[in-house]
Amino acid sequence: MQPENFYYDNKIVRNFGIATVIWGIIGMTVGLIVAIQLYHPAANMGNQYTTYGRIRPLHTNAVIFAFVGNAIFMGVYYSLQRLLKARMFSDVLSQIHFWGWQLIILSAVITLPLGFTTSHEYAELEWPIDIAITVIWVVFGWNMFGTIFKRRERHLYVAIWFYIATFVTIAVLHIVNSFELPVSSFKSYMVYAGVQDALVQWWYGHNAVAFFLTTPYLGMMYYFLPKMANRPIYSYKLSILHFWALIFIYIWAGPHHLLYTTLPGWAQSLGVAFSIMLIAPSWGGMINGLLTLRGAWDKVRDDVILKFMVVGLTAYGMATFEGPMLSLKQVNSIAHFSDWIIAHVHVGALGWNGFLTFAILYWLIPRIYKTELFSKKMASFHFWIGTLGILFYAIPMYWAGFTQSLMLKEFTPEGMLKYPNFLESTLQILPMHMMRSAGGAMYLLGVIVMAYNLTRTALQGKLVANEAAQAMPLAPAYTIVKENKWHRRLERKPIQMLIAALLVILVGTFIELMPTLTISSNIPTIVAVKPYTPLELQGRDLYIREGCVNCHSQTVRPFRSETERYGEYSKAGEFVYDHPFLWGSKRTGPDLAREGQKYGNAWHYNHLMDPRLMSPGSIMPEYSWLITQTLDTSLTRRKINAMRALGVPYAPGYENEANADLNKQAKEIAANLNVDHIKVNSNKEIIAIIAYIQRLGTDVKANKTANK
């Protein structure tokens, strides 16, 4: 048998690498603008398309799917070819994958600032883009498995296990979380409502972190770290335990994002239990990585690339210890909705994902260009400024989280809230937000320096677009000796590996989701809860468009500090017509679940016109365009029909009367504003959003009054 000559495709690796750097700078720049707006709201320059609510999802999508996503594909395309000793299955599929992914990101850049959003965190993109994501993900899987099938190395290394699990799990997550009923080209309603929608979203949201930000990076760690250190991975057996335990346990942990909400208690308890267990496999991966450097720690002192890897792995260990701790109810009651969570997320994102990406770029680019890194001093500067950036980002956010949560929970000796006005806690933590933005700027500066360094590296070398390689063809038959146990055999069978990974993640998925989705007793109904009026429904869509859910929650937890401040704690039945749910994950402003009729229409008008008129010191942006923009009622009929199809009990034929009712309610609100000498046409968007806000919580208040 003669060795075969073939060529690795480095061009596709280069393309994804360039996209990683460009989108990284863009995403982090948007993040810096978002951070500045939290103490200087005028940073949006009065533009409706750059408010915090609209560009915060742009920042998260750009960093997760553009920066990290392109980095994943860069690492996978480089390592997969070399582990399998084969060129990618199809150059055409590689190009479709690359350009398709960039177009998806570009569509997010356009649609999110325009207000086209589902409001689902990390899944804000509307239904046409969801379809495009599905198609491109299939192209990626087709290319990956086609390469696996034509491999010249029978054994599938541990990195490939993680790539396979990533592909199959992200496919399941994306499809299940994207069940939407389209209303127009860029408007849809989630099929699930209220508690069910919340459970599906955070099953997705948590596992998007697990299987997009974690498992592919672990796969790349298992490939690139031994290469960088010139050491074999510490333990093969530990990698087996790490892989299967991680993908089995992770899928259960989503409900810890919904503790003390109206999610059934059994689901919350499952989320907590599995979150605690998650420490073991997570730290198993970190330990396997760090112990790979045994005998090579002298290299870490001198090699900046290994420094990035070590700090990245350490950040992974810190984040995966803190995550389970945050799932404990006592800790969660303080941390949830606060800046503590922002600190936790960014330790993982900046440390784990960011630093591993930088290490791979610094290692990979010189190799595919057959040259040396342009400047090791610049890379060292990047490491230290990036590390300081993480510290200046995370520490103030931890401080802000502790401060705000404890202020909001504090009572006077007389039993009254010490800080009844939410804004008092917001003003107290502004200095921490300023420090956070300084840390973000430092981190971004390091990325810009890296971009320059890598550009100069590429310019001084020449891309080896098709790198020559040689390997023996795969033998048609082989013998399994006794010491090759069941897992060794599984490592030779990619389809069986795919099926096994799928079955493992489906166990937790079905046990957690199906009872809540199918057993009605899990969501007790409330007779007083009625569907939204057409005007309120339109106002709710404007609330979603403006991204208000990014700053305001709509769920009151059963804590005395919250019921004293906001009103009666939330019930599952009050959300049955909410497509999608709008509970939020961060309180930059107060909860709005009981906001209805708390203030007059004039108060809300002035608050939206200029928040500082009604709340001095507020960091909320102005929404003056709501006063001038005319409400689009052309879709009212479709929206009513869509809601009825989803189970909302609008009467048959009501879609024909909806706009008449809408206009009647709008004129009543406009007339009420006129009493306070505020003249505004009843067809303006501000009327609809006032109608929606004034409805919040009133059904529950009415039910309480009726039961007295």
XYZ file of C-alpha atoms in Angstrom:
708
model
C 0.000 0.000 0.000
C 1.470 3.311 -1.122
C 1.062 6.654 0.688
C -1.335 9.127 -0.894
C -0.559 12.753 -1.629
C -3.177 15.397 -0.916
C -3.492 19.045 0.149
C -4.914 20.722 3.239
C -7.173 23.700 2.502
C -5.642 26.630 4.396
C -7.547 29.270 2.464
C -10.813 28.531 4.227
C -8.980 28.611 7.555
C -7.500 32.002 6.643
C -10.923 33.337 5.648
C -12.548 32.346 8.921
C -9.539 33.754 10.785
C -9.891 37.156 9.108
C -13.627 37.167 9.819
C -12.923 36.306 13.468
C -10.701 39.334 13.942
C -12.922 41.782 12.033
C -16.171 40.756 13.715
C -14.397 40.591 17.073
C -13.430 44.258 16.810
C -16.918 45.222 15.612
C -18.730 43.225 18.294
C -16.529 44.501 21.100
C -16.816 48.095 19.880
C -20.606 47.814 19.991
C -20.232 46.320 23.476
C -18.178 49.333 24.575
C -20.853 51.707 23.231
C -23.492 49.711 25.115
C -21.433 49.911 28.330
C -21.034 53.685 28.002
C -24.783 54.129 27.518
C -25.366 52.651 30.983
C -23.968 55.816 32.576
C -24.232 58.218 29.634
C -27.502 57.431 27.789
C -26.944 60.282 25.323
C -24.200 58.125 23.773
C -26.868 56.851 21.394
C -26.863 60.418 19.950
C -30.655 60.541 19.980
C -30.808 57.846 17.309
C -33.533 55.239 17.677
C -31.356 52.634 15.961
C -28.493 52.834 18.478
C -30.323 52.756 21.817
C -29.216 50.234 24.430
C -32.301 48.080 23.897
C -31.660 47.714 20.164
C -27.871 47.282 20.032
C -27.322 45.195 23.142
C -28.597 42.116 21.214
C -26.366 43.196 18.329
C -23.369 43.090 20.676
C -24.211 39.622 22.031
C -24.928 38.179 18.587
C -21.783 39.728 17.087
C -19.536 38.403 19.840
C -21.128 34.951 20.117
C -21.975 34.063 16.533
C -19.608 36.321 14.576
C -16.435 36.436 16.691
C -16.682 33.098 18.494
C -18.577 31.398 15.648
C -15.955 32.232 13.041
C -13.208 31.241 15.492
C -14.869 27.841 15.950
C -15.014 27.238 12.216
C -11.407 28.409 11.820
C -10.225 25.969 14.487
C -12.421 23.100 13.307
C -11.417 23.424 9.638
C -7.728 23.524 10.566
C -7.694 20.717 13.127
C -10.219 18.400 11.456
C -8.195 18.095 8.257
C -5.028 17.230 10.151
C -6.658 14.834 12.587
C -8.329 12.956 9.726
C -5.435 13.355 7.292
C -7.839 14.533 4.595
C -8.800 17.732 2.828
C -12.260 19.058 3.612
C -14.937 17.098 1.784
C -15.882 19.918 -0.590
C -14.273 23.276 -1.327
C -17.642 24.442 -2.633
C -19.379 23.557 0.641
C -16.584 25.312 2.537
C -17.166 28.502 0.543
C -20.953 28.278 0.900
C -20.469 27.813 4.634
C -18.128 30.798 4.924
C -20.093 33.291 2.857
C -23.452 32.064 4.127
C -22.349 32.578 7.721
C -21.085 36.092 6.966
C -24.391 36.984 5.287
C -26.284 35.725 8.339
C -24.157 37.958 10.565
C -24.651 40.897 8.211
C -28.404 40.332 8.308
C -28.235 40.533 12.120
C -26.287 43.800 11.883
C -29.091 45.227 9.723
C -32.229 43.788 11.324
C -31.505 44.079 15.052
C -31.015 47.884 15.089
C -34.168 48.145 12.966
C -36.067 46.430 15.778
C -36.756 43.105 14.051
C -36.371 40.756 16.994
C -38.045 37.775 18.653
C -36.717 39.015 22.048
C -35.402 35.518 22.867
C -31.953 36.020 24.364
C -29.153 34.779 22.048
C -31.896 33.890 19.530
C -33.256 37.310 18.635
C -33.051 36.866 14.866
C -36.349 36.583 13.041
C -37.691 33.549 11.222
C -36.157 34.047 7.707
C -32.703 34.296 9.263
C -33.436 31.263 11.450
C -34.090 29.281 8.279
C -30.818 30.524 6.783
C -28.954 29.486 9.948
C -30.462 26.005 9.662
C -29.372 25.669 6.030
C -25.798 26.832 6.683
C -25.511 24.620 9.769
C -26.519 21.627 7.629
C -23.861 22.637 5.075
C -21.282 22.709 7.880
C -22.339 19.259 9.106
C -22.369 17.859 5.568
C -18.854 19.120 5.000
C -17.629 17.848 8.362
C -19.092 14.361 8.071
C -18.094 14.107 4.414
C -14.512 14.732 5.550
C -14.847 12.147 8.319
C -16.086 9.532 5.858
C -13.114 10.016 3.521
C -10.542 10.130 6.318
C -7.180 8.364 6.258
C -7.055 7.978 10.034
C -9.520 5.463 11.430
C -9.473 6.645 15.039
C -11.479 9.775 15.860
C -9.513 11.897 18.323
C -11.293 13.445 21.334
C -11.504 16.871 19.666
C -13.737 15.364 16.978
C -16.100 13.944 19.597
C -16.719 17.477 20.807
C -17.203 18.746 17.249
C -19.807 16.031 16.572
C -21.661 16.771 19.839
C -21.615 20.481 19.013
C -23.105 19.913 15.574
C -25.960 17.658 16.648
C -26.899 19.530 19.834
C -26.888 23.005 18.304
C -29.137 21.630 15.552
C -31.655 20.368 18.131
C -31.465 23.560 20.218
C -31.919 25.877 17.270
C -34.860 23.998 15.747
C -36.828 23.580 18.990
C -36.266 27.187 20.106
C -37.201 28.589 16.694
C -40.799 27.351 16.512
C -42.383 30.623 15.417
C -45.564 31.546 13.582
C -44.744 34.188 10.935
C -46.973 37.237 10.695
C -44.982 39.128 8.076
C -41.551 39.038 6.425
C -39.789 40.003 9.663
C -42.377 39.536 12.384
C -43.394 36.343 14.127
C -44.809 35.075 17.405
C -43.273 32.243 19.400
C -45.383 29.073 19.395
C -44.805 28.653 23.130
C -46.246 31.091 25.679
C -45.388 32.271 29.167
C -43.849 29.618 31.423
C -43.444 27.147 28.558
C -41.677 29.728 26.420
C -39.410 30.679 29.321
C -38.413 27.050 29.896
C -37.686 26.420 26.209
C -35.747 29.689 25.899
C -33.483 29.024 28.878
C -33.054 25.381 27.950
C -31.756 26.855 24.702
C -29.961 29.854 26.242
C -27.995 27.857 28.773
C -27.096 25.141 26.301
C -26.103 27.631 23.629
C -23.406 28.580 26.147
C -22.687 24.895 26.678
C -22.574 23.706 23.082
C -21.464 26.814 21.207
C -19.196 28.574 23.673
C -17.880 25.497 25.484
C -17.824 22.128 23.696
C -16.227 23.294 20.413
C -13.640 25.239 22.403
C -12.888 22.175 24.488
C -12.387 20.281 21.245
C -9.972 22.946 20.034
C -8.221 22.914 23.406
C -7.669 19.156 23.079
C -6.050 19.691 19.677
C -4.147 22.965 19.932
C -2.841 22.824 23.520
C -0.816 19.606 23.030
C 0.496 21.068 19.764
C 1.508 24.327 21.435
C 3.132 22.628 24.423
C 4.526 19.700 22.433
C 3.051 17.367 25.055
C 0.389 14.624 24.775
C -2.942 15.248 26.453
C -2.713 14.336 30.141
C -5.344 11.577 30.341
C -7.256 9.712 27.652
C -9.579 8.118 30.229
C -10.331 11.481 31.789
C -11.228 12.852 28.348
C -13.816 10.069 27.946
C -15.395 10.780 31.340
C -15.195 14.512 30.704
C -16.940 14.303 27.326
C -19.890 12.050 28.147
C -20.556 13.474 31.604
C -20.421 17.029 30.275
C -22.868 16.611 27.409
C -25.260 14.527 29.538
C -25.355 16.853 32.562
C -25.187 20.220 30.782
C -28.489 19.770 28.962
C -30.420 19.583 32.271
C -29.105 22.786 33.852
C -31.145 25.455 32.006
C -33.882 25.919 34.654
C -31.380 27.449 37.077
C -31.945 30.669 35.086
C -35.575 30.622 36.254
C -35.314 30.082 40.006
C -38.057 31.693 42.104
C -40.148 32.265 38.978
C -43.459 30.577 38.134
C -41.659 27.620 36.562
C -42.830 24.411 38.306
C -40.740 23.655 41.381
C -39.710 20.188 40.218
C -38.111 21.692 37.080
C -36.260 24.281 39.147
C -34.960 21.557 41.473
C -33.742 19.459 38.542
C -31.886 22.474 37.177
C -30.187 23.118 40.517
C -29.220 19.478 41.082
C -27.646 19.006 37.678
C -25.951 22.392 37.826
C -24.125 21.344 40.981
C -23.093 18.057 39.355
C -21.762 20.035 36.398
C -18.716 21.070 38.414
C -17.164 17.607 38.046
C -17.001 17.255 34.237
C -16.244 20.945 33.766
C -13.259 20.823 36.079
C -12.291 17.484 34.568
C -11.709 19.284 31.267
C -9.819 22.136 32.898
C -7.591 19.747 34.862
C -6.929 17.636 31.771
C -5.810 20.779 29.975
C -3.647 22.244 32.732
C -1.983 18.922 33.554
C -1.084 18.546 29.894
C 1.448 21.273 30.662
C 3.180 19.158 33.309
C 6.874 19.362 32.662
C 6.336 22.329 30.345
C 5.622 25.152 32.795
C 9.011 26.658 32.010
C 7.640 27.240 28.483
C 4.668 29.131 29.885
C 7.044 31.682 31.369
C 8.498 32.510 27.966
C 5.719 31.621 25.483
C 2.945 34.214 25.315
C 0.694 31.805 23.406
C 0.767 29.353 26.302
C 0.082 32.247 28.677
C -3.140 32.924 26.795
C -4.062 29.229 27.018
C -3.356 28.973 30.752
C -5.356 32.083 31.633
C -8.145 30.924 29.314
C -8.340 27.532 31.022
C -8.211 29.187 34.436
C -11.081 31.502 33.454
C -13.017 28.433 32.279
C -12.449 26.804 35.665
C -13.547 29.932 37.526
C -16.683 30.396 35.414
C -17.684 26.722 35.655
C -17.269 26.757 39.425
C -19.189 29.993 39.812
C -22.043 28.850 37.543
C -23.091 25.957 39.797
C -22.687 28.187 42.856
C -25.030 30.738 41.262
C -27.608 27.977 40.787
C -27.943 27.569 44.568
C -31.192 29.285 45.500
C -29.682 31.298 48.345
C -26.965 32.705 46.071
C -29.288 33.093 43.099
C -31.708 35.209 45.133
C -28.959 37.830 45.444
C -27.181 37.471 42.111
C -30.007 37.068 39.609
C -31.080 40.195 37.684
C -27.889 41.962 38.869
C -24.491 42.885 37.422
C -23.011 39.858 39.202
C -24.315 37.770 36.290
C -22.715 40.172 33.796
C -19.367 39.668 35.536
C -19.798 35.894 35.548
C -20.654 35.758 31.841
C -17.729 37.961 30.836
C -15.150 36.029 32.827
C -16.061 33.110 30.595
C -16.467 35.083 27.367
C -13.384 37.304 27.668
C -11.157 34.811 29.453
C -12.137 31.410 28.082
C -13.426 32.171 24.581
C -11.408 35.314 23.971
C -8.017 34.154 25.201
C -8.263 30.709 23.591
C -9.180 32.373 20.310
C -6.195 34.725 20.560
C -3.825 31.856 21.362
C -5.041 29.855 18.356
C -4.735 32.871 16.052
C -1.192 33.611 17.216
C -0.216 29.962 16.757
C -2.066 29.259 13.517
C -1.557 32.337 11.315
C 2.273 32.143 11.196
C 2.029 28.456 10.281
C -0.311 28.826 7.336
C 1.762 31.789 6.115
C 5.082 29.941 6.723
C 6.629 32.764 8.698
C 7.297 33.944 12.245
C 4.973 36.093 14.304
C 5.719 39.722 13.445
C 6.126 40.922 17.045
C 6.204 38.837 20.216
C 6.367 42.065 22.225
C 3.031 43.164 20.755
C 1.555 39.760 21.574
C 2.879 40.088 25.141
C 1.383 43.572 25.399
C -1.916 42.130 24.167
C -1.804 39.456 26.846
C -1.216 41.863 29.714
C -3.605 44.595 28.544
C -6.244 41.895 27.924
C -5.744 40.386 31.374
C -5.983 43.816 33.008
C -9.059 44.515 30.889
C -10.776 41.401 32.251
C -9.959 42.411 35.823
C -11.119 46.007 35.350
C -14.289 44.667 33.756
C -15.201 41.841 36.128
C -14.291 43.226 39.547
C -16.428 46.402 39.245
C -19.339 44.322 37.952
C -19.111 41.931 40.911
C -18.988 44.963 43.197
C -21.970 46.548 41.425
C -23.972 43.319 41.639
C -23.396 42.891 45.377
C -24.116 46.573 46.036
C -27.339 46.813 44.071
C -28.827 43.523 45.269
C -28.124 44.254 48.927
C -29.522 47.791 48.606
C -32.729 46.505 47.034
C -33.182 43.925 49.813
C -32.450 46.222 52.755
C -35.169 47.185 55.243
C -35.168 49.831 57.967
C -35.644 48.848 61.648
C -39.275 49.918 61.189
C -39.768 47.275 58.499
C -39.850 49.650 55.532
C -37.741 49.399 52.395
C -34.629 51.501 52.965
C -34.298 52.221 49.243
C -37.863 52.076 47.865
C -36.882 53.840 44.644
C -35.028 51.455 42.313
C -33.167 54.415 40.815
C -31.228 54.951 44.051
C -29.400 51.661 43.505
C -28.758 52.512 39.841
C -27.098 55.823 40.717
C -24.984 54.138 43.402
C -23.278 51.801 40.923
C -22.549 54.269 38.114
C -18.824 54.519 39.057
C -18.533 50.737 38.690
C -20.034 50.938 35.220
C -17.497 53.592 34.280
C -14.677 51.317 35.446
C -16.247 48.427 33.515
C -16.193 50.402 30.271
C -12.528 51.278 30.914
C -11.786 47.561 31.255
C -13.675 46.848 28.035
C -11.692 49.548 26.245
C -8.425 47.991 27.430
C -9.508 44.569 26.197
C -10.553 46.036 22.833
C -7.211 47.841 22.520
C -5.460 44.487 22.883
C -7.571 43.000 20.072
C -6.741 45.928 17.790
C -3.018 45.467 18.523
C -3.414 41.757 17.717
C -5.126 42.603 14.420
C -2.170 44.807 13.443
C 0.337 42.168 14.556
C -1.356 39.400 12.580
C -1.720 41.628 9.512
C 2.004 42.371 9.534
C 2.687 38.659 10.056
C 0.606 37.781 6.989
C 2.235 40.486 4.895
C 5.747 39.246 5.645
C 4.836 35.680 4.673
C 2.837 34.019 1.942
C -0.300 31.989 2.404
C 0.121 28.306 1.634
C -3.423 27.980 0.341
C -2.969 24.286 -0.452
C -0.573 22.687 1.999
C 0.957 19.444 0.713
C 0.504 16.393 2.926
C 0.987 12.645 2.665
C -0.680 9.740 4.472
C -1.405 6.075 4.039
C -4.932 5.303 2.774
C -7.403 3.866 5.226
C -7.191 0.091 5.305
C -10.446 -1.583 4.187
C -10.400 -3.960 7.146
C -8.938 -3.887 10.621
C -8.725 -6.060 13.723
C -9.887 -4.957 17.140
C -7.585 -6.375 19.788
C -8.806 -7.212 23.269
C -7.510 -4.088 24.971
C -9.608 -1.917 22.638
C -12.680 -1.537 24.843
C -16.190 -0.437 23.808
C -15.282 3.231 23.642
C -12.262 2.547 21.477
C -14.580 0.829 19.029
C -17.049 3.726 19.179
C -14.230 6.140 18.318
C -13.965 4.460 14.915
C -17.659 4.863 14.081
C -18.760 8.458 13.472
C -22.454 7.737 12.861
C -22.714 5.704 16.050
C -20.913 8.510 17.873
C -23.426 11.002 16.462
C -26.408 8.857 17.477
C -24.994 8.231 20.953
C -24.416 11.954 21.534
C -27.926 12.737 20.281
C -29.525 10.178 22.601
C -27.537 11.459 25.573
C -28.703 15.060 25.117
C -32.302 14.044 24.331
C -32.757 12.303 27.704
C -32.620 15.521 29.714
C -34.425 17.444 26.998
C -37.514 15.229 27.025
C -37.693 14.784 30.797
C -37.480 18.527 31.437
C -39.488 19.962 28.577
C -42.300 17.530 27.847
C -44.208 17.641 31.173
C -44.367 21.444 31.156
C -45.326 21.541 27.474
C -47.973 18.818 27.638
C -49.444 18.616 31.176
C -51.861 21.498 31.728
C -51.780 21.230 35.534
C -48.226 22.567 35.454
C -49.654 25.930 34.292
C -52.750 26.737 36.418
C -55.048 29.214 34.669
C -56.489 32.433 36.132
C -60.042 33.310 35.094
C -59.410 37.067 35.267
C -56.544 36.930 32.755
C -57.835 38.072 29.364
C -56.161 38.450 25.944
C -54.558 41.759 25.096
C -56.695 44.277 23.247
C -55.503 45.015 19.687
C -53.922 48.310 20.829
C -52.171 46.607 23.747
C -50.928 43.852 21.432
C -49.477 46.478 19.095
C -47.918 48.233 22.085
C -46.388 44.980 23.268
C -44.772 44.519 19.862
C -43.326 48.044 20.138
C -42.004 47.161 23.605
C -40.283 44.171 22.002
C -39.010 46.255 19.079
C -37.390 48.800 21.363
C -35.676 46.063 23.403
C -37.251 47.148 26.719
C -36.899 43.541 27.944
C -33.137 44.055 28.001
C -33.513 46.416 30.971
C -36.848 45.568 32.612
C -38.074 42.234 33.925
C -41.741 41.275 34.097
C -41.777 38.714 36.871
C -42.004 39.390 40.602
C -40.256 36.798 42.743
C -41.771 35.715 46.101
C -39.401 37.830 48.224
C -40.685 40.403 50.671
C -38.310 42.984 49.196
C -39.901 42.481 45.777
C -43.550 42.262 46.792
C -43.149 45.424 48.888
C -41.547 47.254 45.969
C -43.525 45.926 43.001
C -46.654 44.175 44.240
C -47.977 40.623 44.435
C -45.600 37.896 43.264
C -46.158 36.467 39.789
C -48.368 33.476 38.973
C -47.960 31.051 36.076
C -51.489 31.655 34.794
C -50.998 35.359 34.131
C -48.574 34.664 31.250
C -50.648 32.176 29.243
C -51.197 34.654 26.380
C -47.625 35.991 26.288
C -46.051 35.008 22.956
C -43.137 35.436 23.681
C -42.568 35.666 27.446
C -40.857 38.882 28.563
C -39.448 38.051 31.999
C -35.997 39.388 31.147
C -32.654 38.403 32.672
C -31.321 41.753 33.955
C -32.841 44.634 35.888
C -31.162 47.813 34.756
C -34.497 49.397 35.626
C -37.355 48.261 37.881
C -39.643 45.304 37.248
C -42.780 46.217 35.276
C -45.010 43.204 35.972
C -47.345 45.314 38.158
C -46.791 48.667 36.433
C -50.327 48.975 35.039
C -52.347 51.921 36.461
C -49.554 52.721 38.912
C -49.071 56.091 37.234
C -51.252 58.134 34.921
C -50.981 58.221 31.141
C -49.331 61.655 31.306
C -46.564 60.283 33.525
C -45.733 57.564 31.001
C -45.874 60.041 28.116
C -43.393 62.376 29.811
C -41.236 59.486 30.969
C -40.870 58.195 27.408
C -40.350 61.718 26.055
C -37.594 62.513 28.581
C -37.060 60.004 31.426
C -35.141 62.545 33.500
C -38.237 64.763 33.776
C -39.975 62.122 35.873
C -36.938 60.297 37.321
C -33.978 62.664 37.835
C -30.706 60.866 37.133
C -32.343 58.109 35.072
C -30.085 56.363 32.544
C -32.998 55.398 30.296
C -32.747 56.876 26.781
C -35.375 59.183 25.332
C -37.994 57.665 23.006
C -39.159 60.854 21.336
C -39.688 59.111 17.980
C -42.640 57.243 19.454
C -44.474 60.564 19.497
C -43.882 61.302 15.826
C -44.086 57.825 14.269
C -47.494 56.590 13.160
C -48.593 53.182 14.414
C -48.697 50.596 11.639
C -52.083 48.880 11.943
C -51.902 47.074 8.612
C -50.872 43.849 10.352
C -53.481 43.937 13.134
C -55.712 41.445 11.343
C -52.838 39.009 10.799
C -51.669 39.384 14.383
C -55.102 38.551 15.783
C -55.369 35.520 13.479
C -51.877 34.359 14.470
C -52.632 34.693 18.165
C -55.887 32.773 17.744
C -53.989 30.016 15.937
C -51.677 29.844 18.964
C -54.595 29.374 21.340
C -55.433 32.919 22.409
C -59.267 33.006 22.663
C -60.166 35.854 20.345
C -63.699 35.400 19.047
C -64.141 34.120 15.479
C -64.232 37.054 13.087
C -62.799 39.461 15.666
C -59.924 40.263 13.319
C -62.443 42.250 11.246
C -63.334 44.446 14.234
C -59.878 44.692 15.775
C -58.762 47.972 14.235
C -62.050 49.643 15.179
C -61.510 48.634 18.817
C -57.883 49.725 18.534
C -58.863 53.191 17.332
C -61.515 53.546 20.038
C -59.068 52.735 22.868
C -56.380 54.942 21.316
C -58.741 57.932 21.190
C -59.641 57.401 24.859
C -55.962 57.523 25.862
C -55.322 60.579 23.662
C -58.328 62.336 25.226
C -57.028 61.514 28.699
C -53.646 62.999 27.805
C -55.381 66.101 26.489
C -56.867 66.659 29.951
C -53.263 67.074 31.145
C -52.596 69.522 28.280
C -50.703 66.936 26.235
C -51.837 66.980 22.642
C -50.935 63.921 20.606
C -52.698 62.168 17.749
C -54.316 58.881 18.671
C -52.552 57.105 15.778
C -49.047 57.565 17.204
C -46.899 54.703 18.517
C -46.621 56.232 21.991
C -50.358 55.706 22.525
C -50.003 51.961 21.882
C -47.030 51.474 24.200
C -48.779 53.443 26.970
C -51.808 51.168 26.527
C -49.604 48.090 26.917
C -47.751 49.360 29.984
C -51.031 50.372 31.638
C -52.329 46.818 31.159
C -49.414 45.103 32.908
C -50.543 43.282 36.043
C -54.074 44.672 36.042
C -55.691 41.279 35.440
C -54.085 39.903 38.586
C -55.117 42.984 40.561
C -58.674 42.545 39.292
C -58.655 38.871 40.257
C -57.447 39.741 43.759
C -60.228 42.336 44.149
C -62.870 39.892 42.912
C -61.778 37.258 45.441
C -62.027 39.582 48.454
